[in-house]
Coordinates of C-alpha atoms in Angstrom, one line a residue:
X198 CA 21.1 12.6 5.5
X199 CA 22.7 9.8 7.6
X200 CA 25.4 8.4 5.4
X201 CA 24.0 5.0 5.5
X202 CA 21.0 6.1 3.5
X203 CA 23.1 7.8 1.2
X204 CA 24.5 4.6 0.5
X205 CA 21.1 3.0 0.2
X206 CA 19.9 5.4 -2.4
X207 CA 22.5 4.3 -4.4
X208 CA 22.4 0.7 -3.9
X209 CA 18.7 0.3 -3.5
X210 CA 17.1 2.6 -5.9
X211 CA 16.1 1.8 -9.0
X212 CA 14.2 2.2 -12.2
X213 CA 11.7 0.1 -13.7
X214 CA 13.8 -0.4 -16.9
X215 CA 16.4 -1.9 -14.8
X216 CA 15.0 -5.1 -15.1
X217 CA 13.8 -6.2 -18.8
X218 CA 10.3 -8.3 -18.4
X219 CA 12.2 -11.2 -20.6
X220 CA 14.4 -11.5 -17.6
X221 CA 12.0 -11.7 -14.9
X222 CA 9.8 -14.1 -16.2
X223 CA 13.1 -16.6 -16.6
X224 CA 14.0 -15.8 -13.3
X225 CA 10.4 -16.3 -12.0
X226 CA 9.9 -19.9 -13.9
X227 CA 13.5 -21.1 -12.6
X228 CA 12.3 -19.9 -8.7
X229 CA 8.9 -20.9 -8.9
X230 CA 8.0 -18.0 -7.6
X231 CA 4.0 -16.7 -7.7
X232 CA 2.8 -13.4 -7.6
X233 CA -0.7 -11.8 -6.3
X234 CA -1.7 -8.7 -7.1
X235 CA -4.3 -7.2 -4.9
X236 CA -6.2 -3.6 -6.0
X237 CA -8.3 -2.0 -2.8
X238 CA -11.2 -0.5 -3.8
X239 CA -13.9 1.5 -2.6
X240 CA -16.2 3.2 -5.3
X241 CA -13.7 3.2 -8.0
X242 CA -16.1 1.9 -11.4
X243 CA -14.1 4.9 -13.4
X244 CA -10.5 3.7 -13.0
X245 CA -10.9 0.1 -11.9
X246 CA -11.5 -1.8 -15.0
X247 CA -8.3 0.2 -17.2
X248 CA -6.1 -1.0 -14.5
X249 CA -7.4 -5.0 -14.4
X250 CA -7.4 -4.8 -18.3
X251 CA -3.5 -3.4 -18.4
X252 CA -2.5 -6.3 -16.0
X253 CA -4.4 -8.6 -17.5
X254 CA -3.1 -7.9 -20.9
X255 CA 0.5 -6.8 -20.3
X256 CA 1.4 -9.2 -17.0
X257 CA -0.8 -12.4 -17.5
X258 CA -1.9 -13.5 -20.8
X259 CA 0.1 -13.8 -24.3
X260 CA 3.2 -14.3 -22.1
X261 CA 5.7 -17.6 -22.0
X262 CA 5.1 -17.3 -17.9
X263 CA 2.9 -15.1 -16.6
X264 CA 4.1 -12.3 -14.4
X265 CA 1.0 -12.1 -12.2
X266 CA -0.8 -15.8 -11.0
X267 CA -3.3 -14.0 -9.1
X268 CA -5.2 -10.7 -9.6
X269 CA -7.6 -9.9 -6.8
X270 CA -10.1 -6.8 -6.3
X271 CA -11.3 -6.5 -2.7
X272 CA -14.4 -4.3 -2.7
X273 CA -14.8 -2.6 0.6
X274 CA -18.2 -2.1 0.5
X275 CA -18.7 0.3 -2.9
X276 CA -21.6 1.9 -4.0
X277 CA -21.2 1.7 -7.2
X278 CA -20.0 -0.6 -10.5
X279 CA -17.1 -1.2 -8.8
X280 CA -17.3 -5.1 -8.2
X281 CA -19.2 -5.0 -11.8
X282 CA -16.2 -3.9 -13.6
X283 CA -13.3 -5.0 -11.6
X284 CA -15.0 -8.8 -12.6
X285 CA -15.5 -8.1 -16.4
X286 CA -12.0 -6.4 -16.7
X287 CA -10.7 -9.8 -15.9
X288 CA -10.4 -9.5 -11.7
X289 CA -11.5 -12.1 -8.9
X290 CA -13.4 -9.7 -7.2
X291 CA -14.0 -10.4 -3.4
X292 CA -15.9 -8.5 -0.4
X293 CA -14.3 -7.6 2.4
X294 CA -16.8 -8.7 4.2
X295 CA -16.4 -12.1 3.1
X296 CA -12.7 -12.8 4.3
X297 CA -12.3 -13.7 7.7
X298 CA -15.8 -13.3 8.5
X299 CA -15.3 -14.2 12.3
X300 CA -14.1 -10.6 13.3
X301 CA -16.6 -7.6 12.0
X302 CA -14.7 -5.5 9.7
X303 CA -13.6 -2.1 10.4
X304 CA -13.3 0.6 7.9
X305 CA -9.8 1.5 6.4
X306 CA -8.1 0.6 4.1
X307 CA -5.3 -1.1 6.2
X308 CA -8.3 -3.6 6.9
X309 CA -8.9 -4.6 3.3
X310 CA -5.3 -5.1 2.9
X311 CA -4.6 -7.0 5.7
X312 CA -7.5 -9.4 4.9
X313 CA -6.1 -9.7 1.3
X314 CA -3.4 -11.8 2.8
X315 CA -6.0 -14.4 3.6
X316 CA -7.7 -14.1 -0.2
X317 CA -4.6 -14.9 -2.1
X318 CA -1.8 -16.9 -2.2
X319 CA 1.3 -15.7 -3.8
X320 CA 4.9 -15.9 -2.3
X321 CA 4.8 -12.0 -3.5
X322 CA 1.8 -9.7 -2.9
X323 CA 1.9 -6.9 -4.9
X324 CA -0.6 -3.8 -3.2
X325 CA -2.0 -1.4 -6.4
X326 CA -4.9 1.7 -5.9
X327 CA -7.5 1.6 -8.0
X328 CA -8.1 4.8 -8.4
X329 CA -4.9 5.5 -10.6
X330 CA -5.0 7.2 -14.3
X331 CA -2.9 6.1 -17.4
X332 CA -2.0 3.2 -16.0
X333 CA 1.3 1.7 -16.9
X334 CA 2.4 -2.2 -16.0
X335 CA 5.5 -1.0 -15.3
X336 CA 4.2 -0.1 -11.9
X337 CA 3.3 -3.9 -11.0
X338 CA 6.8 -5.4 -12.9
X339 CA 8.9 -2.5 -11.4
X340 CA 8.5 -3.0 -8.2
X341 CA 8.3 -6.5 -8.2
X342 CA 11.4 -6.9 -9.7
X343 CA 13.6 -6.5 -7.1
X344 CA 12.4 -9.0 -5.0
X345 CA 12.7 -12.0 -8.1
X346 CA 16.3 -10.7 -9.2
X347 CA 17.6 -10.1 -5.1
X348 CA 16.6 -12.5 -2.3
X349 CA 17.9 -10.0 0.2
X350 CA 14.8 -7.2 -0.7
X351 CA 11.7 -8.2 1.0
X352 CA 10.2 -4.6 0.7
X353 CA 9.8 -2.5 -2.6
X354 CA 8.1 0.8 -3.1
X355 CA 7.3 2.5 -6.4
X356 CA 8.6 6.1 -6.8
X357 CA 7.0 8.7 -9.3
X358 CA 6.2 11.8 -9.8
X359 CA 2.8 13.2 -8.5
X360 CA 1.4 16.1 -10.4
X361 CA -1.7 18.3 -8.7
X362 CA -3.2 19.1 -11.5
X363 CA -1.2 21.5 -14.3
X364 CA 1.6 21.6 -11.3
X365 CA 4.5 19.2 -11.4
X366 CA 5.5 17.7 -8.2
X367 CA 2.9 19.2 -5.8
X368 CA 1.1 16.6 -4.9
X369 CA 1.6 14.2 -1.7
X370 CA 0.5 16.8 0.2
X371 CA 0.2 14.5 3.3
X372 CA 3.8 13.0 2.8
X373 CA 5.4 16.5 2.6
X374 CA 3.9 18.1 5.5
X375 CA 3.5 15.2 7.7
X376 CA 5.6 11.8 7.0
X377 CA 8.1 13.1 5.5
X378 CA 8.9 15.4 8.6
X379 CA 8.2 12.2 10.9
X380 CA 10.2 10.1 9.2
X381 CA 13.4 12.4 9.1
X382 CA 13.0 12.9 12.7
X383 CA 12.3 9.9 14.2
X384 CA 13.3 7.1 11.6
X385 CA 16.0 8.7 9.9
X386 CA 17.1 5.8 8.1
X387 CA 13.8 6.3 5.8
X388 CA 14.3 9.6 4.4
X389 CA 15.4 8.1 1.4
X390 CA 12.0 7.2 0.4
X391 CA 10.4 9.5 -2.5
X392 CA 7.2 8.3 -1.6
X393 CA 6.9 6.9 1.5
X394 CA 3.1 7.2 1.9
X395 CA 2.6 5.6 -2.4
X396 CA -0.1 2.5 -2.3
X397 CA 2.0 0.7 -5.0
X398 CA 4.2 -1.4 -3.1
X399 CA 5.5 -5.4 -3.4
X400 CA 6.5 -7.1 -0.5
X401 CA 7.4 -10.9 0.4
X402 CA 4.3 -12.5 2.2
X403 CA 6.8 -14.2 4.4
X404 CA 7.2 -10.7 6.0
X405 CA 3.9 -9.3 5.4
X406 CA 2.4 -12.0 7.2
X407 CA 4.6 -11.0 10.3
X408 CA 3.6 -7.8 10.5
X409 CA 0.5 -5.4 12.2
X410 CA -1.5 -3.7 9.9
X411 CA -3.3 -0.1 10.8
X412 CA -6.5 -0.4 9.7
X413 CA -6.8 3.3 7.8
X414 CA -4.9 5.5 6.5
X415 CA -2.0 4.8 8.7
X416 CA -1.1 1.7 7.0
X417 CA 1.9 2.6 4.5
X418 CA 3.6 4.4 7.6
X419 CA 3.2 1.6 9.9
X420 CA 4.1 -1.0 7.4
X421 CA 6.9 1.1 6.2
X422 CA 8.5 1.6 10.2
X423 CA 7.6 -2.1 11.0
X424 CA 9.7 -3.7 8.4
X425 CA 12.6 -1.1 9.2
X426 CA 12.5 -2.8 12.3
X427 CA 11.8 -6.5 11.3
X428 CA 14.3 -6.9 8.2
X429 CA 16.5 -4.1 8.6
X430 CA 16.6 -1.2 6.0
X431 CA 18.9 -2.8 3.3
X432 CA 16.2 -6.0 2.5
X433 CA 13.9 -2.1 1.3
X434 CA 14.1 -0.9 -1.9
X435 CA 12.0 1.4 -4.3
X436 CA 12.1 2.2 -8.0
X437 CA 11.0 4.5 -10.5
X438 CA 7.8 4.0 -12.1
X439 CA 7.3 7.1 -14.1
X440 CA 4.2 9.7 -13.0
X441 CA 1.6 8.9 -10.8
X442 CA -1.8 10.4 -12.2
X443 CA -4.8 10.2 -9.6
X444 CA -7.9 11.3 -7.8
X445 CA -7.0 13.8 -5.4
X446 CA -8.4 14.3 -2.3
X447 CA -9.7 17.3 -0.4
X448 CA -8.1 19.2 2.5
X449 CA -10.3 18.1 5.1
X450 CA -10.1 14.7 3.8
X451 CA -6.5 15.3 3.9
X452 CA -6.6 16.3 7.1
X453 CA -7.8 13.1 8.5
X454 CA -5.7 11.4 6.7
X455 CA -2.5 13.6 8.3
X456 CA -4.0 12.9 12.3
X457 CA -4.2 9.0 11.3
X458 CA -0.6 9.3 10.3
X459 CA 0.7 10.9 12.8
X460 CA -1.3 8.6 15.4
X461 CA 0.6 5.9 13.6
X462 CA 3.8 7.2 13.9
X463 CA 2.7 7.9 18.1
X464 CA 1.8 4.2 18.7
X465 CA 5.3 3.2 16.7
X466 CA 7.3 5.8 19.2
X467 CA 5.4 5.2 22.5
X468 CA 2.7 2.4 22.6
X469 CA 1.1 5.4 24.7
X470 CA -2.5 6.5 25.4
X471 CA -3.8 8.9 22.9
X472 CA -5.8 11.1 25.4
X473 CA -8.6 12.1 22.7
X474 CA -7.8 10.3 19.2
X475 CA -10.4 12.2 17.3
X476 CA -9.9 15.3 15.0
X477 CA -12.6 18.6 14.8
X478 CA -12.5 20.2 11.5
X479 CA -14.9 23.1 10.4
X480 CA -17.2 23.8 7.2
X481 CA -19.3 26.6 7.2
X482 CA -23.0 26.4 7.4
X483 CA -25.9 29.3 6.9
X484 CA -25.4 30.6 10.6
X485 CA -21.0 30.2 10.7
X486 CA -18.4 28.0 11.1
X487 CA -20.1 24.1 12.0
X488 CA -17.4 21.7 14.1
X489 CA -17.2 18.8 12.8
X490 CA -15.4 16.2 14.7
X491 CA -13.9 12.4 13.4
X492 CA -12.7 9.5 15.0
X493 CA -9.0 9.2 14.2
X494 CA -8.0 5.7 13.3
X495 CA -6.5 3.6 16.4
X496 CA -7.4 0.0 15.5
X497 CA -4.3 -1.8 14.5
X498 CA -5.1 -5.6 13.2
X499 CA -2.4 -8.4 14.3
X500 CA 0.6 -9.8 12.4
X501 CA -1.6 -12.6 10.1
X502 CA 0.5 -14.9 11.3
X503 CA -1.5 -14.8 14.5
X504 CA -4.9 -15.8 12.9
X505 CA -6.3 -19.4 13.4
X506 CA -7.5 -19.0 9.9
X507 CA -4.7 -18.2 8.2
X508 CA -2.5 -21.0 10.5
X509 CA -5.4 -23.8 9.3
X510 CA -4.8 -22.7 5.8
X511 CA -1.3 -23.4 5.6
X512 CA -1.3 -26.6 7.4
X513 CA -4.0 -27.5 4.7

């Protein structure tokens, strides 16, 4: 490990119970800060609602100042409750479809959260799954708190632990096999992440906004290397929310998750030509082994910045 990251991890890794909720909402009334926080979802009626209720509860009301001004679902098109329970759980619940409806949208999540800059307003944007278990607050005011108690962090990640199942520590498959290794070889001033890939993150809009966005699964890489680059690795920061309990995904879903990061990663080293950017997997059918063959995930959407909408909004 290079020896600047050592000194990272110790200067820029945290945990949660670091910074007392009493004290960030007197440093948040004295800066006038606001906070969004904006919960992806696609298809997600089981865990949804817990999570909008815990925010709601814990970060918003009953408080002298609430922690979170804005909580925001974006539905990306679910079949199911999802919208329905976000809403009654407390959420503004918008469509993807709905913001920015000039440019088609693409499927990814890296879409929905790059058009969640355009559905909310607050100085900090603050990115939560929704698919996650035994929620804890902790995971909104952890990694939040960096950025009201430091102007130099611009970029926080949670850490935690992920359990597959009865086995601690084994899941992040992806990140193990595939951005961790990436990282460490190519941006070795990240391998101090725990959990480089984790979709609990809290980042100043004032860099979000100045950044591309992958429109899949790419999008924690990219956004990860891009501010690297754009703010320089002491303005990122993680801290320690606990465990991470989840939905897990299968291998072949895996799988396409692993070629979209590593396309990712390929655009960030080369701006190259993918010859073929798709993926053929196999499941097998009454007569054998059936190919089946996906379209990895190339689209990247501009810094927000760039966006006539977005520029009319803040002249308004």
């Amino acid at each position: 490990m290079l020896e600047e990251v050592e000194r990272w991890l110790a200067d820029r890794s945290w945990s949660a119970a670091d910074r007392p909720l009493d004290q960030l909402l007197d440093l948040k009334r004295a800066a006038g800060t606001t906070v969004s926080v904006v919960l992806p979802a696609l298809d997600e009626e089981a865990t949804v609602g817990a999570i909008v209720e815990v925010i709601r509860r814990e970060l918003i009301e009953g408080l002298p100042v609430p922690l979170v001004d804005e909580l925001v679902v974006v539905d990306s098109g679910s079949a199911d409750r999802t919208a329905e329970v976000a809403a009654k759980a407390g959420a503004r619940v918008v469509h993807r479809d709905e913001i920015l409806p000039r440019i088609p949208a693409l499927p990814g999540k890296g879409e929905v959260l790059w058009r969640s800059l355009l559905a909310t307003t607050g100085d900090i944007v603050c990115f939560v799954d929704a698919d996650l278990r035994d929620f804890s607050a902790s995971f909104v005011s952890g990694i939040v708190g960096p950025l009201l108690t430091d102007p130099g962090v611009q970029f926080v990640k949670a850490m935690y632990d992920r359990p597959l199942g009865d086995a601690p520590g084994q899941g992040g498959r992806v990140t193990e096999l595939v951005a961790r290794p990436l990282l460490n070889l190519h941006w070795p001033q990240l391998a101090g992440f725990v959990q480089p890939l984790g979709g609990e993150y809290a980042v100043r809009r004032s860099l979000l906004e100045r950044l591309p966005f992958p429109v899949g699964y790419g999008v924690e890489l990219g956004l990860l290397v891009d501010a690297l680059h754009t703010v320089g690795l002491d303005a990122l920061a993680q801290v320690d929310v606990g465990v991470r309990l989840h939905r897990h995904q299968g291998g072949q879903a895996l799988g396409r998750m692993a070629a979209a990061i590593y396309r990712t990663a390929q655009v960030r080293l080369s701006r190259g030509h993918l010859v073929r950017p798709e993926l053929t997997q196999f499941e097998r059918g009454p007569d054998g082994f059936v190919p089946r063959t996906y379209a990895v995930d190339i689209e990247e959407r501009p810094p927000m910045l760039g966006v006539k909408e977005y520029g009319r909004r803040h002249v308004a």
